[in-house]
Every structure is written in C-alpha cells, then in structure tokens.
Amino acid sequence: MKRPAWDWRLTDLADVPQHGRTVFSCFSCGGGSTMGYKLAGYTVLGNVEIDPQMMRIYQRNHSPRYPFLMPIQDFKSIPDAELPLELFNLDILDGSPPCSVFSMAGQREAKWGSEHHFREGQAVQRLDDLFFDFLDVAAKLQPRVIVAENVTGMIRGRARGYVSLILSRLKQIGYQPQLFHLNSATMGVPQKRERLFFIAARSDQPFSPLRLNFDEPPLLYGDIRSGSGTPIKRDKVTYKRWLRRRPSDADIGDITKRIEGRQSSFNTRLLANNKVANTLLSSSVYLRHDEPCRISNEDIVHIQTFPVDYDFMDADVQYVCGMSVPPLMMYRIAEQIHLQWFGGK
C-alpha cells in the first residue's frame, strides 16, 4: 500500500526525478526547505548556517557540496572570486531569516533595532536586519528567483513597514516580488501553520505572475498520531488543569481562564484527534487532549512532515522541527515554481 506523503524517508529522494534546477539555502537550520526542494527534483548545492549544532545535523542529513558555517554578514562579505561559480548561476536563492522579533508573542517592538541574545545560532544579533542581509546576498548572487519565508506577524501592526521596505529593496536590486500568505494545512501538511512567502523573479525574465492556490483536504492529528509521549507528572499543576479540560479547550490557557479567572499557559497546547494540529513551535508544549502526556517525537516528525529516518543527532527533535519550514510545504511551492516558471512538466 502506498504511504501517505507525510510518511516519507530520506532514502525516497533517490527515486525523485531530477530536472537540474539549482538552489542555495540561507539560514538553513535542519534543512526543512532543502528537503522540500529535493522532493521537487531540485539540486541543493549548499547552505549558510550560523549554528554549529544545526550545521552538523544539516551535513549529516544532506551532504551539501558547499557548506558555509558563518553569520550571513560574513558570507555576503566573501569576495566573489572566492565563491564557487555555481552560486552565481542559481535558479533559486532560498532563505528563512530568523523571525523571533516579528512574532506576535511578547513585546516584539521592544526588540526592534537593538541587539539581543537569541537561540538562533546562540548569537547576539539584530534579527530585524537579517532579512536585508539576505537581500544583500541576493544582490550579490543574482539568482533567477528568490524565495524567503517568514512569520505572518510581519503583516500585522507596525511590522508592515518592514514588509514595504523588503518589497522596495527587492525591486531596487532588480526583482519583481510577490507576497503570499499560505497555510500549510491546505498543502498536505498535518498542521495549520500560516507563513508568509516572498517570492521574486529577476526582472529580465518574461514570467507571468506566480499562482499559488492550494486546497488539499485537512489532515487531522488523529490521522498521523503515533508513539508514546512523556506523561505529565500527577503532582504538577498542569496535570490538575488538564483533568478539568473540555472538548472545546485548545490550550491550558482556556482552562485557567475558565476555572481561575485568568489566562496563563497559553503556549501549552492541547491536540485533539478530530482537529488539525496547531503550528509546531520550537519552545511550546503540546499535550494530547485525551491522554495526560506530551505528544511523541513521532508525532512531531509527522506534524512537520520531516522524514522518519532523519538523524537529529544530539539535538531536540521539537527544536529542529519547529525552527524549520515543513518539507511538504516547500515542496508544493517549489513544484509550482518549476511548473509555472521553469518550464517543468
């Protein structure tokens, strides 16, 4: 019996027909985007990654030809003559600039314009500058197409000014940008993850506007659920709150608001079999609605559509998955770019 698309293995990539289009990935983390491109038949030449642990995992699973372990600022400063010629003839430059400062959680505006210590790469960085550093790389390499992913918080409130600046910069360096607000639940991913995708074609190409319309049926948590999760300790307040859950409760915060008159622990989500899983984040807690335990690592891998034979080495499974683009989400986008713009069949 044929396996569902979300239940796949890295070894399956050997059977994917190759069309020769090339990709280079920035802020690659564990390679969620990389795997999406590979599933769509692209050749991913290499990556830039600041986090040594993530680079080790990326190299173990993807064997990049040109890995660059360094900040994006250092990569963009490498003299052209010292970079592989293949990087100046790319079909796609891919990037997911770290997006913590644009998330709707917390006091995000207070983090803009200053340096902070973020988990991404265990580095002190100005994350609101990284998107423009990425565009400097695009201006340097001049790929045929640029694909950049980020959180939907960028189009809410004051952050919309950053979007305008990004679109203006893309036009300035010779590209025709489009902005897509996509939900992975419509793309064959068992997770309602909403993300923005900036997709821009170099202006010297006679491309029509890209059309991205996805309407695949939703996959429920019960469809992909497997494995055993870590039980909640019965002497903990989380367990006592979980006991008082109702079918309509989406998180522990719903319970505390009802029984304690205040909302807390909103980042402890309850996953029900008859609903699509919430966005998988690297630091939130996910509990099963009908069982007093966390979701399993198998659940996390399936929700994020990572391959079941992925080697996480010494890293936390949820952190690697939560920081990555779901491979099937990027596969759907990359497939359409190939079909609509690169003359694919």
C-alpha positions in Angstrom: 0.0 0.0 0.0 1.3 3.4 -0.9 2.4 5.5 2.0 0.9 9.0 2.6 3.0 12.0 1.5 3.8 12.9 5.1 5.2 9.5 5.9 8.4 9.5 3.9 12.1 8.8 4.2 15.3 10.5 3.1 16.1 7.3 1.1 13.0 8.1 -1.1 14.9 11.1 -2.6 16.9 8.6 -4.7 13.7 7.9 -6.7 12.8 11.6 -7.3 13.3 12.5 -11.0 15.9 15.3 -11.3 15.4 18.3 -13.6 18.8 20.0 -12.8 17.5 23.3 -11.3 19.8 24.5 -8.5 19.2 26.0 -5.1 21.3 27.6 -2.3 19.8 27.9 1.2 20.5 30.6 3.8 19.5 30.2 7.4 19.1 26.5 6.6 18.7 25.2 10.2 17.9 21.4 9.9 17.0 21.7 6.2 13.2 21.7 6.0 13.3 23.9 2.9 16.2 21.9 1.5 14.2 18.7 1.7 11.2 20.3 0.1 13.3 21.4 -2.9 14.8 17.9 -3.2 11.4 16.3 -3.2 10.5 18.6 -6.1 13.6 17.5 -8.1 16.0 20.4 -7.4 19.7 20.1 -6.6 20.5 22.0 -3.4 24.2 23.0 -3.8 24.8 24.2 -0.2 23.9 26.3 2.7 24.8 29.1 5.1 24.1 28.4 8.8 25.4 30.2 11.9 24.6 27.4 14.5 27.4 24.8 14.7 25.0 22.1 16.0 22.5 22.8 13.2 25.3 22.7 10.6 26.4 19.3 11.9 22.9 18.0 11.6 22.4 19.5 8.2 25.7 18.0 6.9 24.8 14.6 8.3 21.4 14.5 6.6 22.0 16.5 3.4 25.7 16.3 2.5 25.9 19.8 1.0 28.6 20.4 -1.7 29.2 24.0 -0.4 28.5 24.4 3.4 29.3 27.7 5.0 29.3 27.8 8.8 29.2 31.5 9.5 26.9 34.5 10.0 25.1 35.7 6.9 27.0 39.0 7.2 30.3 37.1 6.8 29.1 35.1 3.9 28.0 38.2 2.0 31.4 39.7 2.5 33.3 36.9 0.9 34.9 38.2 -2.3 33.2 36.9 -5.5 36.3 35.3 -6.7 36.4 33.1 -3.6 32.9 31.7 -4.1 32.0 28.7 -6.3 31.0 29.8 -9.8 27.8 27.7 -9.5 26.5 30.1 -6.9 26.4 32.9 -9.5 24.1 30.8 -11.7 21.4 29.7 -9.3 17.8 29.1 -10.2 16.7 29.8 -6.6 18.2 31.5 -3.6 16.3 30.3 -0.6 16.2 31.8 2.9 14.2 31.9 6.2 15.7 34.8 8.2 15.1 34.2 11.9 11.8 35.8 12.8 11.6 36.0 16.6 11.3 39.8 16.6 8.3 39.7 14.3 6.3 37.1 16.2 3.1 38.3 17.8 4.1 36.8 21.1 5.6 39.1 23.8 6.8 42.7 23.5 8.1 42.3 20.0 8.5 46.1 19.2 10.9 46.5 22.1 13.3 44.1 20.4 13.5 46.0 17.1 16.6 48.0 16.3 18.8 46.6 19.1 20.9 43.5 19.7 19.6 40.6 21.7 20.7 37.1 22.5 18.5 34.7 20.6 18.6 30.9 20.4 19.2 31.1 16.7 22.9 30.2 16.5 23.4 31.1 20.2 24.4 34.5 18.9 23.8 38.2 19.8 22.2 39.6 16.6 19.8 42.2 15.3 17.3 39.9 13.8 15.3 42.7 12.1 18.4 43.3 9.9 18.9 39.7 8.8 16.3 39.9 6.1 18.2 42.8 4.5 21.5 40.9 4.8 19.8 38.1 2.9 18.8 40.5 0.2 22.4 41.7 0.0 23.3 38.1 -0.7 20.6 38.1 -3.4 22.0 41.3 -5.0 25.5 39.7 -5.0 24.5 36.3 -6.5 21.6 37.4 -8.7 19.7 34.1 -8.8 16.7 33.7 -11.2 14.3 33.5 -8.3 14.4 34.4 -4.6 12.2 32.6 -2.1 12.1 33.9 1.5 9.8 32.6 4.3 8.7 34.4 7.5 6.0 34.7 10.1 2.7 36.4 9.4 3.4 38.8 12.2 5.3 40.8 9.6 2.0 42.0 8.1 0.4 43.0 11.4 0.7 46.3 13.1 3.8 48.4 12.8 5.8 45.5 11.3 4.1 46.2 8.0 6.6 48.9 7.4 9.3 46.2 7.2 7.4 44.4 4.5 7.2 47.6 2.5 11.0 48.1 2.9 11.6 44.5 1.8 9.5 44.8 -1.3 11.2 48.1 -2.2 14.6 46.5 -1.7 13.7 43.6 -4.0 12.6 46.0 -6.7 15.8 48.0 -6.2 18.0 45.0 -6.8 16.2 44.0 -10.0 13.3 41.7 -9.0 9.6 41.5 -9.3 8.3 40.5 -5.9 5.1 38.7 -4.9 3.9 38.1 -1.3 1.9 35.0 -0.4 0.1 34.2 2.8 -0.1 30.4 2.9 -1.5 27.9 5.3 0.3 24.5 5.4 -3.0 22.7 6.3 -4.1 23.3 2.6 -0.8 21.9 1.3 -0.8 18.3 2.6 0.8 19.2 5.9 -1.0 17.9 9.1 -0.5 21.3 10.8 -2.2 24.7 10.5 1.0 26.7 10.1 0.5 30.1 8.5 3.5 31.7 6.9 4.5 34.5 4.5 6.5 33.7 1.4 8.3 36.5 -0.5 8.8 35.1 -4.0 10.6 37.3 -6.5 11.7 36.6 -10.1 14.6 38.5 -11.7 13.2 41.3 -13.9 14.9 40.2 -17.1 12.7 37.0 -17.3 9.4 37.0 -19.1 7.5 35.3 -16.3 3.8 35.7 -15.7 2.7 36.2 -12.0 3.1 33.1 -10.0 -0.2 31.5 -8.9 -0.2 29.5 -5.6 -3.7 28.1 -4.9 -3.7 25.0 -2.6 -6.8 23.2 -1.4 -5.8 19.8 -0.2 -8.1 18.3 2.4 -7.0 18.8 6.0 -5.1 16.1 7.8 -6.2 15.7 11.4 -4.0 14.9 14.4 -5.7 11.5 14.7 -4.6 10.7 11.2 -0.9 10.9 12.0 -0.8 10.2 15.7 1.7 7.5 16.8 4.2 6.6 19.5 4.1 7.3 23.2 4.7 10.7 24.7 6.2 11.7 28.1 3.4 11.5 30.8 2.5 14.6 32.8 3.6 14.2 36.4 0.5 13.8 38.5 1.7 16.2 41.3 2.1 19.1 38.8 -0.4 21.9 38.4 -0.5 21.2 34.6 -2.0 17.7 35.3 -4.6 19.1 37.6 -5.6 21.7 35.0 -5.6 19.1 32.2 -8.1 17.0 34.3 -10.6 19.9 34.0 -10.4 20.3 30.2 -13.4 20.4 28.0 -13.7 19.3 24.3 -13.6 23.0 23.2 -10.4 23.8 25.1 -7.5 24.4 22.7 -4.8 25.1 25.3 -4.3 25.2 29.1 -4.9 28.9 29.0 -8.5 28.2 28.1 -8.8 26.1 31.2 -7.2 28.6 33.6 -9.3 31.4 32.2 -12.5 29.4 32.9 -11.6 28.0 36.4 -9.1 30.6 37.7 -10.4 33.8 36.1 -7.0 34.4 34.4 -5.4 33.2 31.2 -2.0 31.6 31.5 0.0 28.8 29.9 -1.4 29.7 26.5 1.7 28.1 25.0 0.7 24.7 26.3 -1.5 23.4 23.5 -4.0 20.5 23.6 -4.0 18.4 20.4 -7.3 16.6 19.7 -7.7 13.7 17.3 -10.5 15.4 15.4 -8.7 18.7 14.8 -5.7 19.8 12.7 -2.6 20.2 14.9 -1.5 23.7 15.8 1.6 25.4 14.5 4.6 23.5 15.7 6.9 25.9 17.5 10.3 25.1 18.9 9.6 26.1 22.5 5.8 25.5 23.1 4.4 22.4 24.9 2.0 20.1 23.2 -0.2 17.7 25.1 -2.7 15.1 23.9 -6.3 16.1 24.7 -7.4 12.6 25.5 -4.2 11.4 27.3 -2.2 13.1 30.1 1.1 13.2 28.2 3.1 15.2 25.7 2.9 14.3 22.1 5.5 11.9 20.9 8.6 12.6 18.9 7.0 10.5 16.1 4.0 13.0 16.2 6.4 15.9 16.0 8.2 14.4 12.9 4.9 13.7 11.2 3.3 17.1 12.0 6.3 18.8 10.5 6.5 16.3 7.6 10.1 15.5 8.3 11.3 12.1 7.1 11.1 9.3 9.6 14.7 8.4 9.1 16.1 11.9 9.7 19.1 11.9 12.1 18.6 14.5 14.7 21.9 13.5 16.4 22.2 15.2 19.8 19.5 17.9 19.1 16.0 18.2 20.5 13.5 16.9 17.9 11.0 19.6 18.5 13.6 22.4 18.3 14.9 21.3 14.9 11.4 20.7 13.5 9.9 23.9 15.0 12.7 26.0 13.5 12.2 24.6 10.1 9.9 25.0 7.1 7.8 21.8 6.7 9.4 20.0 3.8 6.0 19.3 2.1 5.1 23.0 2.3 8.2 24.0 0.5 7.8 21.1 -1.9 4.4 22.4 -3.1 5.8 25.9 -3.6 9.0 24.6 -5.4 6.9 22.4 -7.6 4.8 25.3 -8.8 7.8 27.5 -9.5 9.2 24.7 -11.6 6.0 24.1 -13.5 5.0 27.8 -14.0 8.3 29.5 -14.4 11.0 27.0 -15.3 9.0 25.1 -18.0 8.6 21.9 -16.0 6.2 19.1 -16.8 
